[in-house]
Short mmCIF file of C-alpha atoms and ligand atoms in Angstrom, two decimals:
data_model
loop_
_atom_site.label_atom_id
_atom_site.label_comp_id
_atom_site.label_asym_id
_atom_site.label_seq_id
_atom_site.Cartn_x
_atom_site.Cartn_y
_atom_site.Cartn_z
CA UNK A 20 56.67 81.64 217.61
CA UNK A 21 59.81 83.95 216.14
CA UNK A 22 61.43 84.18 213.47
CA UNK A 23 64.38 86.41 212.41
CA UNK A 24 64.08 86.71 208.34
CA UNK A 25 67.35 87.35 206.18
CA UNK A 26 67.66 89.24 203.55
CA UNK A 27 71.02 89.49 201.26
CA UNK A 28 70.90 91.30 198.84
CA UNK A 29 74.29 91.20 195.99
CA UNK A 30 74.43 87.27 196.34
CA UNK A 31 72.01 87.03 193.39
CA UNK A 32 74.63 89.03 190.89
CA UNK A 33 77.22 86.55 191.64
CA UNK A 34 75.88 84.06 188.61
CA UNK A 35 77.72 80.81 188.83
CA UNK A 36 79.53 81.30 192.27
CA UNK A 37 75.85 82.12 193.91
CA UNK A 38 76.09 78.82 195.56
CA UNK A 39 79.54 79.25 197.11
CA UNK A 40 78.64 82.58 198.49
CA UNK A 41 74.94 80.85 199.99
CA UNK A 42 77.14 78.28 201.80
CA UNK A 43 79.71 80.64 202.89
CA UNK A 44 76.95 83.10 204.33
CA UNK A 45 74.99 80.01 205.70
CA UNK A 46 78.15 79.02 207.27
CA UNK A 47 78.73 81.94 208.88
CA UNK A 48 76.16 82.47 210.02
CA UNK A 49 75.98 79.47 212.37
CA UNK A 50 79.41 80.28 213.61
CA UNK A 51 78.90 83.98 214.34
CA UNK A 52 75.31 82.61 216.54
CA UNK A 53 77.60 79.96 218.33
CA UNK A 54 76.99 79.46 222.18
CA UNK A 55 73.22 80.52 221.40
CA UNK A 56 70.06 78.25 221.33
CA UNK A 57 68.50 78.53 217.47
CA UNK A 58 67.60 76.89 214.41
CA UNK A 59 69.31 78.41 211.09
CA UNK A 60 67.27 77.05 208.05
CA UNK A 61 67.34 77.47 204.27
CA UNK A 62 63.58 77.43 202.60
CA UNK A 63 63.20 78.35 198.66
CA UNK A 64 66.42 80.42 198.79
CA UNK A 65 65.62 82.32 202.35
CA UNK A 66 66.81 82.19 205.17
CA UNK A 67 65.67 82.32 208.26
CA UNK A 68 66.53 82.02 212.37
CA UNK A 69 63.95 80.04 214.78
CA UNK A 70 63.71 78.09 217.88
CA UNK A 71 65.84 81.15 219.42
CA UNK A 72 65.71 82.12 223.26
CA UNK A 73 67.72 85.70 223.12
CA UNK A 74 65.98 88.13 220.28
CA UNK A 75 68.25 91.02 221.27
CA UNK A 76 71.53 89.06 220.99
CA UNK A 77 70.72 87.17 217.64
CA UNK A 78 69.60 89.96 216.52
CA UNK A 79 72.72 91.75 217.39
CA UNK A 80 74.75 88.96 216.25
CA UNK A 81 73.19 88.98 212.93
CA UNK A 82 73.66 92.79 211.92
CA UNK A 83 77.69 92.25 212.31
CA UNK A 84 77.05 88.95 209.61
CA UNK A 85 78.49 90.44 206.20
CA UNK A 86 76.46 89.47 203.14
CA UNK A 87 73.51 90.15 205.13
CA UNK A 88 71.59 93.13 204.01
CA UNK A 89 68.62 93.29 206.60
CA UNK A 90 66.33 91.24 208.70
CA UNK A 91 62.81 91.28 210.58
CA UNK A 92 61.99 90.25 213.16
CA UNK A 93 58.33 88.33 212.39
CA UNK A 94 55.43 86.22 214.11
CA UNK A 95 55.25 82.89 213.07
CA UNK A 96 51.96 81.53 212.02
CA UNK A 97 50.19 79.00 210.52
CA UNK A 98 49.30 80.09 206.83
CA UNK A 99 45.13 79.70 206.71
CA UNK A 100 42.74 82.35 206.82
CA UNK A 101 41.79 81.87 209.96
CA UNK A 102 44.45 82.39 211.80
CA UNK A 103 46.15 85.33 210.41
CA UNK A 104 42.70 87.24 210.71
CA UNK A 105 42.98 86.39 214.48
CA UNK A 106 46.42 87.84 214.18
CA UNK A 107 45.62 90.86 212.92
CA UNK A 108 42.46 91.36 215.35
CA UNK A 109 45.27 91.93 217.93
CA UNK A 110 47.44 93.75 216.03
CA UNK A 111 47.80 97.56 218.37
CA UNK A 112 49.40 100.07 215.49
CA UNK A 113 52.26 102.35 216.47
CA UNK A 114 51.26 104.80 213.76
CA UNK A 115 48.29 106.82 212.67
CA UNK A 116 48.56 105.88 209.06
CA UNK A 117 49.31 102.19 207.50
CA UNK A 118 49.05 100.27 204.99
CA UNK A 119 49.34 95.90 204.98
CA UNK A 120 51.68 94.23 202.03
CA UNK A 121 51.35 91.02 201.25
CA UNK A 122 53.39 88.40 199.55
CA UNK A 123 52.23 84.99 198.38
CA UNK A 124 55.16 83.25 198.35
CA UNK A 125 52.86 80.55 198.26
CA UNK A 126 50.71 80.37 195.61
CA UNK A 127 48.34 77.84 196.98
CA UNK A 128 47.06 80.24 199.17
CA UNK A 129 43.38 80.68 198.26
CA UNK A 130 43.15 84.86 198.01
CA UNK A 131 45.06 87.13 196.04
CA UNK A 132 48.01 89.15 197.82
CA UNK A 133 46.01 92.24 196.86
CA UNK A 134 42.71 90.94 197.95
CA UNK A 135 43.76 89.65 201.37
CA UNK A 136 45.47 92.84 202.03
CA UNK A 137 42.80 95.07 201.99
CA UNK A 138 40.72 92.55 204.37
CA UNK A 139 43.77 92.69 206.60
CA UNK A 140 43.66 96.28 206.51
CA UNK A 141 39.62 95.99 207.15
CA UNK A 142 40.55 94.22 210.32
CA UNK A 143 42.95 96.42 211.50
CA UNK A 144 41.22 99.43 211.45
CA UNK A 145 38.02 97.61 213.13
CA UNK A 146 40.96 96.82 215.70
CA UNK A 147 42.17 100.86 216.22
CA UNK A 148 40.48 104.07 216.76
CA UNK A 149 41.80 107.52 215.28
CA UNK A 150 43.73 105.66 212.28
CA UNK A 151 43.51 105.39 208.51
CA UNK A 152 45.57 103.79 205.53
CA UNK A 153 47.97 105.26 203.85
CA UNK A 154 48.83 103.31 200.54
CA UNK A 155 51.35 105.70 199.49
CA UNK A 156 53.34 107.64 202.77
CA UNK A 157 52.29 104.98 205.73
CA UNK A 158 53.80 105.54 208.66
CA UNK A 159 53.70 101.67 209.38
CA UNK A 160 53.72 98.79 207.20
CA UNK A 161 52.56 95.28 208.45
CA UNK A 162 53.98 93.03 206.07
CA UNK A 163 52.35 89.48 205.78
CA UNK A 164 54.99 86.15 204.15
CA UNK A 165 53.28 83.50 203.34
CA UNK A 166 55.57 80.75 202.50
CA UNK A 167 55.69 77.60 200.82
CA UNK A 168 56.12 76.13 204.19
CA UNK A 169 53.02 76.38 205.35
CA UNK A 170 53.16 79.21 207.33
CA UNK A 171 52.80 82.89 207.44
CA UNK A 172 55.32 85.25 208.61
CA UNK A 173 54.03 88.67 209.88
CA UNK A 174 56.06 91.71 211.02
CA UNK A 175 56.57 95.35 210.59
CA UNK A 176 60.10 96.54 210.90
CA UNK A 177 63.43 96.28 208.85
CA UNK A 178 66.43 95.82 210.56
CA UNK A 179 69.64 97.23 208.12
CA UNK A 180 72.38 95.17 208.70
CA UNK A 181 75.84 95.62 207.00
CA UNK A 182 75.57 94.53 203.76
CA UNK A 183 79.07 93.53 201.67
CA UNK A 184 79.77 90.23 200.70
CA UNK A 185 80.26 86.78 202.96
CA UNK A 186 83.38 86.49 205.08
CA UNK A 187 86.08 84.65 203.30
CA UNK A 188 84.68 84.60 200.29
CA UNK A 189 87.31 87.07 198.41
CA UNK A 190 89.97 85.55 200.09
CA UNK A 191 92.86 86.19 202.93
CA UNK A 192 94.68 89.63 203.44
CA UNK A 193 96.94 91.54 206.17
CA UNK A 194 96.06 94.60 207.81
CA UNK A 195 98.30 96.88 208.96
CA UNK A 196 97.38 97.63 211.81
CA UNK A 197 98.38 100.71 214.10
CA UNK A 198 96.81 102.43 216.67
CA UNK A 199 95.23 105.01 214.42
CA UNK A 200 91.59 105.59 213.09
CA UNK A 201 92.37 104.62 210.02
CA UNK A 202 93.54 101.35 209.51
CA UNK A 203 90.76 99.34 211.86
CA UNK A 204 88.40 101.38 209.30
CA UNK A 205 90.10 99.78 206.54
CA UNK A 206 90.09 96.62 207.90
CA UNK A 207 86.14 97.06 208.37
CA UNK A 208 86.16 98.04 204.52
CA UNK A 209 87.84 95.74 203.09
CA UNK A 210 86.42 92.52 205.61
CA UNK A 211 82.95 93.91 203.94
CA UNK A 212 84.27 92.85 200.66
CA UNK A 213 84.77 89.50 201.91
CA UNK A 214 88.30 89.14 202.80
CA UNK A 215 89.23 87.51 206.07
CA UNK A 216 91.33 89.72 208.08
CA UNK A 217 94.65 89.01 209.75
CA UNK A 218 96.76 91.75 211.30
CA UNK A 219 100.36 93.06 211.54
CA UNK A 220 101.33 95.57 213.92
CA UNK A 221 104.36 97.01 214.59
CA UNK A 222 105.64 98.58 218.01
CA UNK A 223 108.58 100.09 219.32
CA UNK A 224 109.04 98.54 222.48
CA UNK A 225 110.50 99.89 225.08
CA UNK A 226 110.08 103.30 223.57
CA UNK A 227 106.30 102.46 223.29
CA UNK A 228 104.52 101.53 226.44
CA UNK A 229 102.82 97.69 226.75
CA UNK A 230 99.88 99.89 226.70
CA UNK A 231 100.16 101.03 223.20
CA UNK A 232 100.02 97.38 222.40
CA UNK A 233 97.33 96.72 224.45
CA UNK A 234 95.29 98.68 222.64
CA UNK A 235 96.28 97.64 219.16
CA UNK A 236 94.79 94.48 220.81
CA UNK A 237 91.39 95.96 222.01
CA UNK A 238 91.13 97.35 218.17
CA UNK A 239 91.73 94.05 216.71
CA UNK A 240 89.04 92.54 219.34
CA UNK A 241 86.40 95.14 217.96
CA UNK A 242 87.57 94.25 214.27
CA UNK A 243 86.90 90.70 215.22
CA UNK A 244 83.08 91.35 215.64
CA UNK A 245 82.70 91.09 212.13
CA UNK A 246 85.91 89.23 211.31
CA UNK A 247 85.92 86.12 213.52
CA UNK A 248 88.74 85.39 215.14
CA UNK A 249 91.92 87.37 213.90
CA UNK A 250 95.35 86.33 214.05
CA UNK A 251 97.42 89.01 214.98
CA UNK A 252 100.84 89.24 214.62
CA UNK A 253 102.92 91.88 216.48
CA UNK A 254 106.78 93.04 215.58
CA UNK A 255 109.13 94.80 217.22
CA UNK A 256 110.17 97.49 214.75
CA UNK A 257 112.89 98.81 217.53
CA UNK A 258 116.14 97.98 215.82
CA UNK A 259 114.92 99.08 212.29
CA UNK A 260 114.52 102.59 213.99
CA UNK A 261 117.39 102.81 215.29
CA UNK A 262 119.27 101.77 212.87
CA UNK A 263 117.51 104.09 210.49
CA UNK A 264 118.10 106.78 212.88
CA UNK A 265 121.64 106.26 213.27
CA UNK A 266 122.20 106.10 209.70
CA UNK A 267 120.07 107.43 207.47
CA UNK A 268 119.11 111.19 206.96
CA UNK A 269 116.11 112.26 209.29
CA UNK A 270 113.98 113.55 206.72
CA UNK A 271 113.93 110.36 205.05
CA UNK A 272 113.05 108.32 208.50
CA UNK A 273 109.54 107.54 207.33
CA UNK A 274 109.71 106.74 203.83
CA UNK A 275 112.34 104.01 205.12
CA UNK A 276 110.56 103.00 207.71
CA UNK A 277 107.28 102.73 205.19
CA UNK A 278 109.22 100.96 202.63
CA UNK A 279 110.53 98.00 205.42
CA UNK A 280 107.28 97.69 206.99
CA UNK A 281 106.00 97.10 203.46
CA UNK A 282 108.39 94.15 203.12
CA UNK A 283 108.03 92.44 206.36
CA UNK A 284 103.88 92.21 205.37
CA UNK A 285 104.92 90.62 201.70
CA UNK A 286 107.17 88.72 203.56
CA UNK A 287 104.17 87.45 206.21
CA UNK A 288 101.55 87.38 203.24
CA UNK A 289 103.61 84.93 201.67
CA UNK A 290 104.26 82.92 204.47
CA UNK A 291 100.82 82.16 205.59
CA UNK A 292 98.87 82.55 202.48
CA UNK A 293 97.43 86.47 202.32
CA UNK A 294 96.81 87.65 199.09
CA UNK A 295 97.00 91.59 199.77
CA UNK A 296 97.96 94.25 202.19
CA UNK A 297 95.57 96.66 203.36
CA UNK A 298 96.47 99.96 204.89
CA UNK A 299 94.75 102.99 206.02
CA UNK A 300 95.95 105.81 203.91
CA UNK A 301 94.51 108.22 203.22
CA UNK A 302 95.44 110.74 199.95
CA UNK A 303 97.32 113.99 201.24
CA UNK A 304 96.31 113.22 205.41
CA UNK A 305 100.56 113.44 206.23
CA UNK A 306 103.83 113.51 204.01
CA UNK A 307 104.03 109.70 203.79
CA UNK A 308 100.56 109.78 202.15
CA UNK A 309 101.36 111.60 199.24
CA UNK A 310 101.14 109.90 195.44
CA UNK A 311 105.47 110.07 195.70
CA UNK A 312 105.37 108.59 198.87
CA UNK A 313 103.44 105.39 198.24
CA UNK A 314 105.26 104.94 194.66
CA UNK A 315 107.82 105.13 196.39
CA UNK A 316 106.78 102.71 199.29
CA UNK A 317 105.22 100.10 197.17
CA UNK A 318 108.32 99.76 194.73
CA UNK A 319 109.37 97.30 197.41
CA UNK A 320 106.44 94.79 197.51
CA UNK A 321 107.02 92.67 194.54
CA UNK A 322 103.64 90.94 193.46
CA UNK A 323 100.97 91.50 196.61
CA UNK A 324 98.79 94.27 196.07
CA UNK A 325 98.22 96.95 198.24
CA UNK A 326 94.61 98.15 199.28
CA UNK A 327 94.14 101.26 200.84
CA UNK A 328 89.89 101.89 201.00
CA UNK A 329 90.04 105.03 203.01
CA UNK A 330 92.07 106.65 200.06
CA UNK A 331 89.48 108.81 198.66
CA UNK A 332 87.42 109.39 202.25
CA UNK A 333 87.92 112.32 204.34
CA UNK A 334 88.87 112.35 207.54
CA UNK A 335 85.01 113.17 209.06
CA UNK A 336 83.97 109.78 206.67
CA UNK A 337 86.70 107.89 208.41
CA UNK A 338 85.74 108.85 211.57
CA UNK A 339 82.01 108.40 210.64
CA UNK A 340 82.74 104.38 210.62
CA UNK A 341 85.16 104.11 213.32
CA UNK A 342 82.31 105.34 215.53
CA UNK A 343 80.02 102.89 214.20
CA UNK A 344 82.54 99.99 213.61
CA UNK A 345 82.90 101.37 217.90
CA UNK A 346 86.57 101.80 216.83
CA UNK A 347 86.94 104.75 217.45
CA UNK A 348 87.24 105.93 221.22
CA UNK A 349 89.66 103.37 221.68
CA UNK A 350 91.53 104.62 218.38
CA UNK A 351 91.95 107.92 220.34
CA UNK A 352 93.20 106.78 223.06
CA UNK A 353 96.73 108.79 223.39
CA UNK A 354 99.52 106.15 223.33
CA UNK A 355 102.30 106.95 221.40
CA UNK A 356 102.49 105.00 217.85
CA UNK A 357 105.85 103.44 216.52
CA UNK A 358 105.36 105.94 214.01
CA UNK A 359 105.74 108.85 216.25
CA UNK A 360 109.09 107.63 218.27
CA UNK A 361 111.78 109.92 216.20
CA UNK A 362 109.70 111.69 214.15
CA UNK A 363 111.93 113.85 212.17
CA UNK A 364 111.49 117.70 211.79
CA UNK A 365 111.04 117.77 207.86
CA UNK A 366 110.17 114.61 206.04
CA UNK A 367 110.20 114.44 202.61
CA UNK A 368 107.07 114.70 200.70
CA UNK A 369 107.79 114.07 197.61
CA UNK A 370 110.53 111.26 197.88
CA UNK A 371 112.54 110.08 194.63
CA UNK A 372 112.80 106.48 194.02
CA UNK A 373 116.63 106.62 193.72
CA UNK A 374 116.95 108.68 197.21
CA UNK A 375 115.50 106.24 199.09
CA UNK A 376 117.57 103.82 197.38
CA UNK A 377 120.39 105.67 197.86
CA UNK A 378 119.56 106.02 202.25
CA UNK A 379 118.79 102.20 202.53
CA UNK A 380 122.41 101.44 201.07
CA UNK A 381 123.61 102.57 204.28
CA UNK A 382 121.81 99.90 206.33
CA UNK A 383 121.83 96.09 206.26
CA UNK A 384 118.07 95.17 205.35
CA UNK A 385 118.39 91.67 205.13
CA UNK A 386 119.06 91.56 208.77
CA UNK A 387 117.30 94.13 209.93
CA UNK A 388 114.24 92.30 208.29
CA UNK A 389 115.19 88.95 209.88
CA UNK A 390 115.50 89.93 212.89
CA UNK A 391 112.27 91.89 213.52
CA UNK A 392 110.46 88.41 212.02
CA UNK A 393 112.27 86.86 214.55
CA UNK A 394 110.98 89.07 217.51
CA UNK A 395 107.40 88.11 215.99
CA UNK A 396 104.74 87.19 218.16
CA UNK A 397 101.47 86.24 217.59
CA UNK A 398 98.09 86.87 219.53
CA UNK A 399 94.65 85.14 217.65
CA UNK A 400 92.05 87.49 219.31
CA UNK A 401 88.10 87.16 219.82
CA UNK A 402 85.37 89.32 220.13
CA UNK A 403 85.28 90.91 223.72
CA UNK A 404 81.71 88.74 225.16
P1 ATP B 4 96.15 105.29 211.24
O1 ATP B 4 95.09 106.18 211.71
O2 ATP B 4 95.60 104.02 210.67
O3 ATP B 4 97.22 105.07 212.28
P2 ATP B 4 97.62 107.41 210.10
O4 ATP B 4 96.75 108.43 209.52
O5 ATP B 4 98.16 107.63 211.45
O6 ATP B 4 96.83 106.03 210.03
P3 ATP B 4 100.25 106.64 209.16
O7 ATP B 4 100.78 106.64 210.54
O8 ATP B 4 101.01 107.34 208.08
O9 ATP B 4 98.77 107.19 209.04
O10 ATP B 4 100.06 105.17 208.72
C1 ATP B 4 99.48 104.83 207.49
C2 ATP B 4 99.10 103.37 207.53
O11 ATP B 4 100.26 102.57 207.74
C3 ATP B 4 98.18 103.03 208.66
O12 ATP B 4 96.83 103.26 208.34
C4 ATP B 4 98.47 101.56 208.87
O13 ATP B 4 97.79 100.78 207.92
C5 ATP B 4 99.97 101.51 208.60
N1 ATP B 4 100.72 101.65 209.87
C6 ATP B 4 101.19 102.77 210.42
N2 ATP B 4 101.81 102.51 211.60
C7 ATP B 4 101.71 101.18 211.80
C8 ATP B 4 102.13 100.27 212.84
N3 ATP B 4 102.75 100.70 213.92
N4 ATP B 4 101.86 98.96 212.69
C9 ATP B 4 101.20 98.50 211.60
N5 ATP B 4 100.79 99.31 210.61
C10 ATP B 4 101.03 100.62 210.70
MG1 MG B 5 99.06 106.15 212.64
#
């Protein structure tokens, strides 16, 4: 039989709350493998996957689990002598060079780890011409479990999965989400540290195209492989535009925009219980990103924080996990972002607190505010099966 071993790896650190984030992980787990045939079990702090029908899609499944740090893929057998020396009879090597580890997890087990393994490694090489052990460099490593359970768990590869910290367990926050690289990166990021992801996007309807939204959706869908289901709520941002532009002076379009965007997402955090924004800036990438510009944009969130993971990364990093997150083809898709409808000429870089103060005096932001919550509407979105 098969077995799919877990391994997590920072749970240990997390002293008191170890048991929250083991039931969190555990939980998760079962609802990430829903719709599949297996057995998720819990045996002197491991875990472990049986009874499964479809290797490739638990496995699959199971590298997208955060918390998880890697798995293998083993044989299940019974834990005597007798029939993990029958095991290894059979066992064809890949390599030219090996080496068998053992661990008695079981101490009942009647010969040493050490002991056993170099019998193992006896057999083996009885078992294959033209190869030799390698204690130190091996090009292959058959690892042998033996558990407390009775049986012994043999296999030879390491599956990295993504590491981070169980889903959830830091909490609820917002993405803002545009059709970018960056943000679905952040999202990634920050879902890694264990914060459950919903979304806020804003679009400029009809001056963006329902395809522009569409794929904000398709990025959420490919966040939602390692967020669960996300609840994504979509804004029309089409009067605050044009209001700014009527009003306001060009070059301070963005910083205005920024700074009302900022409050609708304290606004939304509030209302359904999301303790922190998360954006996708990036130090320095455009004139909105610089250290003025976000004082300047945060003054207006009064007690959320804002996280912004890709801060420090450069563009190639981003990029780097938007291709494996598989965000980013669909990222570079070329729809035009709300962000790009009336781009001014010259915006400012280095905005002053009072000057932006000074522009949004000339617009009415309670209502402007109102009435893009009122235009909200709200997609939950699934992984794409
Ligand atoms: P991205 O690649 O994520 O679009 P960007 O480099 O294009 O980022 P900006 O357009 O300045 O940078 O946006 C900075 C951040 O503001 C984005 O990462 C995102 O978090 C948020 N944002 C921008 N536009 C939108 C939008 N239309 N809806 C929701 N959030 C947005
Ligand atoms: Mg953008």
């Amino acid at each position: 039989m098969k077995a799919v071993l877990l391994r997590f790896g920072e749970l240990f650190l997390k002293g008191e709350n170890r048991h929250l984030f083991e039931m969190a992980l555990f939980n998760n787990i079962k609802k990430k493998l829903q719709g599949e045939k297996f057995k998720l079990s819990k045996t002197q702090g491991r875990l472990m996957v049986t009874e499964f029908d479809d290797e490739k899609t638990i496995v699959e499944k199971l590298t997208t689990v955060f918390g998880l740090h890697s798995l293998s893929v083993a044989d299940e057998l019974d834990a005597n002598e007798d029939s993990i020396y029958e095991y290894c009879k059979n066992i064809k090597l890949r390599a030219k060079t090996f080496k068998v580890e053992v661990n008695r997890g079981d101490k009942r087990f009647p010969i040493k780890s050490m002991d056993l393994a170099s019998k193992l490694g006896e057999i083996i090489l009885e078992n294959n011409i033209d190869v030799s052990v390698d204690l130190f460099n091996p090009k292959q490593k058959i690892m042998v479990d033996i558990r407390a359970n009775g049986k012994a768990y043999i296999y030879d590869k390491v599956i990295n999965c993504q590491g981070g910290l169980p889903l959830g367990t830091s909490g609820k926050a917002l993405l803002l989400l545009s059709g970018g690289i960056d943000s679905p990166v952040a999202g990634y990021m920050m879902a890694k540290r264990g914060l459950k992801l919903e979304a806020l996007h804003f679009h400029s309807y009809p001056y963006t195209s329902p395809e522009a939204k569409q794929k904000v959706v398709s990025l959420a869908e490919k966040l939602s492989n390692y967020n669960d289901e996300i609840k994504l709520h979509c804004i029309s941002f089409t009067n605050v535009q044009e209001a700014i532009h009527k009003y306001c002076s060009p070059e301070f379009m963005i910083t205005i925009m920024r700074r009302i965007m900022m409050r609708i997402a304290e606004r939304i955090c509030k209302r359904e219980g999301l303790g922190a924004i998360i954006t996708g800036e990036s130090l320095g990438q455009v004139a909105s990103q610089t250290m003025q510009s976000m004082t300047v944009t945060e003054n207006v969130v009064e007690n959320t924080p804002i996280f912004r993971p890709c801060i420090g990364m450069d563009k190639e990093d981003i990029i780097t996990v938007a291709k494996k997150i598989d965000t980013f083809e669909t990222s570079i898709l070329p729809y035009e972002d709300c962000c790009t409808v009336f781009l001014p000429k010259n915006p400012v870089i280095k905005p002053k607190l009072h000057q932006a103060e000074n522009e949004e005096k000339k617009l009415d932001l309670e209502s402007l505010v109102e009435k893009a919550l009122a235009s909200e509407e709200v997609i939950f979105v699934k992984p794409n099966e």
